[in-house]
């Protein structure tokens, strides 16, 4: 899933792996961003931040406010100054996708890899891989939340075992259905905390408001067994009762036997309930 790939673009930053260190980090080279790129960032920011108040969870809103990044592509060092004192996380710039083992090692040491290039104008609505807007706007606000901060470190530390057991796909589904596409119950409604949702205008509304969407209670084993879509909106979203449930639901689970039991089983299709499961109704959505 995170295989290095090479791209070219006008920015000269996209997929520039030659300059990367052994851990795939690069300098952000903030001075390389053009006025047009900053303007594109402001456009993306304005569009998404208009949805944040209604659709994003409180931690996201508070984290975003602390980043003060409405005016242009932010400097990672400025975010690091705020993050370090809050949860001890630090952003590192990367050229694009990085290998799984490197990604896990960064997370295990509270370093969050942020892609340094910005999508082109024709990619405003759809992008096949993360860029700086997805990574920064979508992920970094949640790094201020202690539960998310602790979970991501644990996730990084869990990576080596999953890889050794041939169960990487199962572990990756946990990240996908929470950090990327997670919902959380808050103040009687549902809110977004997943970066893949909150960095997409249309999926933000769809995930919360669409009555056809299957929303299931957070269940780590169920999640590890459930396939996901990379080419369309998700067919299933999992809902936390609170952000601390993310760690509470995982600590104490012995992943080894779970991997052994399910790693060779076909994935459960997204968008389908199992017998006995009760979907969360749409009237439980955003207040
Ligand atoms: Fe992401």
Coordinates of C-alpha atoms and ligand atoms in Angstrom, one line a residue:
X1 CA 0.0 0.0 0.0
X2 CA 2.8 2.5 0.6
X3 CA 5.1 1.7 -2.2
X4 CA 7.5 4.4 -3.3
X5 CA 6.5 5.8 -6.7
X6 CA 7.9 8.5 -8.8
X7 CA 5.9 11.4 -10.1
X8 CA 6.8 14.6 -11.9
X9 CA 5.0 17.9 -11.5
X10 CA 5.5 21.6 -11.9
X11 CA 6.2 21.9 -8.2
X12 CA 9.4 19.8 -8.4
X13 CA 8.4 18.3 -5.0
X14 CA 6.1 15.5 -6.0
X15 CA 7.7 12.1 -5.6
X16 CA 11.2 13.5 -5.3
X17 CA 12.7 10.5 -3.6
X18 CA 16.3 11.1 -4.6
X19 CA 16.7 13.7 -2.0
X20 CA 15.2 11.6 0.8
X21 CA 17.1 10.3 3.8
X22 CA 17.1 6.6 4.7
X23 CA 13.9 7.1 6.6
X24 CA 12.3 8.8 3.5
X25 CA 12.2 12.2 5.1
X26 CA 13.1 15.4 3.2
X27 CA 13.2 19.1 4.0
X28 CA 9.8 20.7 3.4
X29 CA 11.4 23.4 1.2
X30 CA 8.6 25.7 2.0
X31 CA 10.1 28.5 -0.1
X32 CA 9.5 26.4 -3.3
X33 CA 5.7 26.8 -3.0
X34 CA 4.5 29.3 -5.6
X35 CA 1.9 32.0 -5.0
X36 CA -0.5 29.9 -7.1
X37 CA 0.0 26.9 -4.8
X38 CA -0.7 29.0 -1.7
X39 CA -3.8 30.3 -3.4
X40 CA -4.9 26.7 -4.2
X41 CA -4.4 25.8 -0.5
X42 CA -6.5 28.8 0.6
X43 CA -9.3 27.6 -1.8
X44 CA -9.2 24.1 -0.4
X45 CA -9.0 25.4 3.2
X46 CA -11.9 27.7 2.7
X47 CA -14.1 24.9 1.2
X48 CA -13.3 22.4 3.9
X49 CA -13.3 24.7 6.9
X50 CA -16.8 25.8 6.0
X51 CA -17.9 22.2 6.8
X52 CA -15.8 21.8 9.9
X53 CA -18.1 23.6 12.3
X54 CA -21.1 21.4 11.6
X55 CA -19.4 18.1 10.7
X56 CA -16.1 17.7 12.5
X57 CA -15.6 16.5 16.1
X58 CA -14.6 19.0 18.7
X59 CA -11.0 17.8 18.9
X60 CA -10.6 18.4 15.2
X61 CA -12.0 21.9 15.4
X62 CA -9.8 22.8 18.3
X63 CA -6.7 21.3 16.7
X64 CA -7.3 23.1 13.5
X65 CA -7.7 26.4 15.3
X66 CA -4.3 25.9 17.0
X67 CA -2.7 25.4 13.6
X68 CA -3.6 28.8 12.2
X69 CA -3.1 27.7 8.6
X70 CA -5.9 29.4 6.6
X71 CA -3.5 31.8 4.8
X72 CA -1.4 29.4 2.8
X73 CA 0.5 26.1 2.9
X74 CA 1.8 26.0 6.4
X75 CA 5.4 25.6 7.6
X76 CA 5.7 22.2 9.4
X77 CA 8.1 23.7 11.9
X78 CA 5.4 26.1 13.1
X79 CA 3.0 23.2 13.6
X80 CA 5.8 21.3 15.4
X81 CA 6.2 24.1 17.9
X82 CA 2.6 23.8 18.9
X83 CA 2.4 20.0 18.7
X84 CA 5.5 19.3 20.7
X85 CA 4.2 20.9 23.8
X86 CA 0.7 19.4 23.4
X87 CA 1.3 15.7 22.7
X88 CA 5.0 15.3 21.8
X89 CA 4.2 14.6 18.1
X90 CA 6.4 16.1 15.3
X91 CA 5.7 16.3 11.6
X92 CA 8.3 15.1 9.1
X93 CA 8.1 15.9 5.4
X94 CA 8.1 13.0 2.9
X95 CA 8.0 13.0 -0.9
X96 CA 4.9 10.7 -1.1
X97 CA 4.1 7.2 -0.2
X98 CA 6.7 5.5 2.0
X99 CA 7.3 1.8 2.7
X100 CA 5.1 0.3 5.4
X101 CA 7.9 -0.5 7.8
X102 CA 9.2 3.1 7.6
X103 CA 5.7 4.5 8.2
X104 CA 5.3 2.3 11.2
X105 CA 8.6 3.3 12.6
X106 CA 7.8 7.0 12.3
X107 CA 4.5 6.6 14.1
X108 CA 6.1 4.5 16.9
X109 CA 8.4 7.4 17.6
X110 CA 5.6 10.1 17.4
X111 CA 6.7 11.4 14.0
X112 CA 3.9 11.9 11.5
X113 CA 4.9 11.8 7.9
X114 CA 3.3 14.6 5.9
X115 CA 3.6 14.7 2.1
X116 CA 5.1 18.0 1.1
X117 CA 3.6 18.6 -2.4
X118 CA 0.1 20.0 -3.1
X119 CA -2.4 18.7 -5.6
X120 CA -2.7 20.3 -9.0
X121 CA -5.7 22.5 -10.0
X122 CA -7.4 19.6 -11.9
X123 CA -7.1 17.4 -8.8
X124 CA -9.1 19.6 -6.4
X125 CA -11.9 17.1 -6.1
X126 CA -10.2 13.8 -6.5
X127 CA -6.7 12.7 -5.7
X128 CA -5.4 9.1 -5.9
X129 CA -2.7 9.6 -3.2
X130 CA -2.3 11.9 -0.2
X131 CA -0.9 15.4 -0.6
X132 CA 0.0 18.1 1.9
X133 CA -3.6 19.2 2.1
X134 CA -4.9 15.7 3.0
X135 CA -2.1 15.0 5.4
X136 CA -1.9 18.4 7.1
X137 CA -5.5 19.6 7.1
X138 CA -6.9 16.1 7.6
X139 CA -4.5 14.5 10.1
X140 CA -2.6 17.1 12.0
X141 CA -5.5 18.7 14.0
X142 CA -6.2 15.3 15.5
X143 CA -2.6 14.9 16.7
X144 CA -3.5 17.4 19.4
X145 CA -6.0 14.9 20.9
X146 CA -4.3 12.8 23.6
X147 CA -6.3 9.7 22.6
X148 CA -5.4 9.9 19.0
X149 CA -1.8 10.7 19.8
X150 CA -1.5 7.6 22.0
X151 CA -3.3 5.4 19.5
X152 CA -1.1 6.3 16.6
X153 CA 2.0 5.5 18.6
X154 CA 0.6 2.1 19.5
X155 CA -0.4 1.5 15.9
X156 CA 3.1 2.1 14.8
X157 CA 4.4 -0.3 17.4
X158 CA 2.0 -2.9 16.3
X159 CA 3.2 -2.8 12.7
X160 CA 6.2 -5.1 12.9
X161 CA 4.2 -8.0 14.4
X162 CA 1.5 -7.7 11.8
X163 CA 4.0 -7.7 9.0
X164 CA 5.8 -10.7 10.4
X165 CA 2.5 -12.6 10.7
X166 CA 1.4 -11.7 7.2
X167 CA -1.5 -9.7 8.6
X168 CA -0.6 -6.2 7.5
X169 CA -3.9 -5.9 5.7
X170 CA -5.9 -6.6 8.8
X171 CA -4.0 -4.1 10.9
X172 CA -4.2 -1.5 8.1
X173 CA -8.0 -1.8 8.2
X174 CA -8.0 -0.4 11.7
X175 CA -6.1 2.7 10.5
X176 CA -8.4 3.0 7.5
X177 CA -11.7 2.8 9.4
X178 CA -10.6 5.1 12.2
X179 CA -7.8 7.5 11.4
X180 CA -8.9 7.9 7.8
X181 CA -12.6 7.2 7.9
X182 CA -13.7 7.2 11.5
X183 CA -16.9 8.8 12.9
X184 CA -17.5 9.5 16.6
X185 CA -20.6 10.1 18.6
X186 CA -20.6 13.6 20.1
X187 CA -23.3 15.7 21.7
X188 CA -26.1 13.3 20.6
X189 CA -25.0 13.2 16.9
X190 CA -22.3 11.9 14.7
X191 CA -19.2 13.8 13.9
X192 CA -16.2 13.2 11.6
X193 CA -12.7 12.6 12.9
X194 CA -11.2 10.6 10.0
X195 CA -8.8 12.5 7.7
X196 CA -10.0 10.9 4.5
X197 CA -13.5 12.2 5.2
X198 CA -12.7 15.6 6.5
X199 CA -10.3 16.5 3.7
X200 CA -13.1 15.7 1.1
X201 CA -16.0 18.1 0.8
X202 CA -18.5 15.6 -0.7
X203 CA -17.6 12.6 1.5
X204 CA -17.9 14.7 4.7
X205 CA -21.6 15.3 3.9
X206 CA -22.2 11.8 2.6
X207 CA -20.7 10.1 5.6
X208 CA -22.8 12.0 8.1
X209 CA -26.1 12.7 6.2
X210 CA -26.7 10.1 3.6
X211 CA -29.4 7.7 4.7
X212 CA -28.1 4.8 2.6
X213 CA -24.7 4.6 4.3
X214 CA -24.1 1.7 6.7
X215 CA -22.8 2.9 10.0
X216 CA -21.8 0.3 12.6
X217 CA -20.6 0.5 16.2
X218 CA -16.8 0.4 16.5
X219 CA -15.6 -3.2 16.8
X220 CA -11.9 -3.8 16.2
X221 CA -12.2 -7.4 15.2
X222 CA -15.1 -6.7 12.8
X223 CA -13.0 -3.9 11.4
X224 CA -10.0 -6.1 10.9
X225 CA -12.2 -8.5 8.9
X226 CA -13.8 -5.8 6.7
X227 CA -12.6 -4.8 3.2
X228 CA -12.7 -1.2 2.1
X229 CA -13.0 0.9 -1.0
X230 CA -10.1 3.0 -2.3
X231 CA -11.9 4.1 -5.5
X232 CA -15.2 5.5 -4.1
X233 CA -16.8 6.7 -1.0
X234 CA -16.9 4.1 1.8
X235 CA -19.8 1.7 2.0
X236 CA -19.4 1.3 5.8
X237 CA -18.3 3.6 8.5
X238 CA -17.6 2.6 12.1
X239 CA -18.6 4.8 14.9
X240 CA -16.7 5.4 18.2
X241 CA -18.7 6.3 21.3
X242 CA -15.8 8.5 22.2
X243 CA -12.2 9.0 21.0
X244 CA -10.7 7.3 24.1
X245 CA -12.7 4.2 23.0
X246 CA -10.2 3.8 20.2
X247 CA -7.5 2.8 22.6
X248 CA -9.7 1.2 25.2
X249 CA -11.1 -1.1 22.5
X250 CA -7.6 -2.3 21.5
X251 CA -5.6 -2.4 24.7
X252 CA -6.0 -5.9 26.1
X253 CA -6.7 -7.4 22.7
X254 CA -4.1 -10.0 21.7
X255 CA -3.7 -9.4 18.0
X256 CA -1.8 -12.6 17.4
X257 CA -4.6 -15.1 17.7
X258 CA -6.9 -12.7 15.9
X259 CA -4.5 -12.6 13.0
X260 CA -4.2 -16.4 13.1
X261 CA -7.9 -16.9 12.9
X262 CA -8.8 -14.4 10.2
X263 CA -5.7 -13.6 8.1
X264 CA -6.5 -16.2 5.4
X265 CA -10.3 -15.6 5.4
X266 CA -11.8 -13.5 2.6
X267 CA -12.6 -10.0 3.7
X268 CA -16.2 -9.2 4.6
X269 CA -17.7 -7.0 2.0
X270 CA -18.1 -3.3 2.9
X271 CA -21.7 -2.2 3.0
X272 CA -23.2 -5.4 4.4
X273 CA -24.4 -6.2 7.9
X274 CA -23.7 -9.5 9.6
X275 CA -26.6 -11.3 11.3
X276 CA -27.3 -9.7 14.7
X277 CA -25.6 -6.4 13.8
X278 CA -27.6 -3.2 14.4
X279 CA -26.7 -0.3 12.1
X280 CA -26.7 3.1 13.6
X281 CA -29.7 5.0 12.1
X282 CA -29.2 8.2 10.2
X283 CA -31.3 10.1 12.6
X284 CA -28.4 9.6 15.0
X285 CA -26.4 11.8 12.7
X286 CA -25.2 15.3 13.0
X287 CA -27.1 17.5 15.4
Ligands
LIG1 FE1 -4.4 9.9 5.4

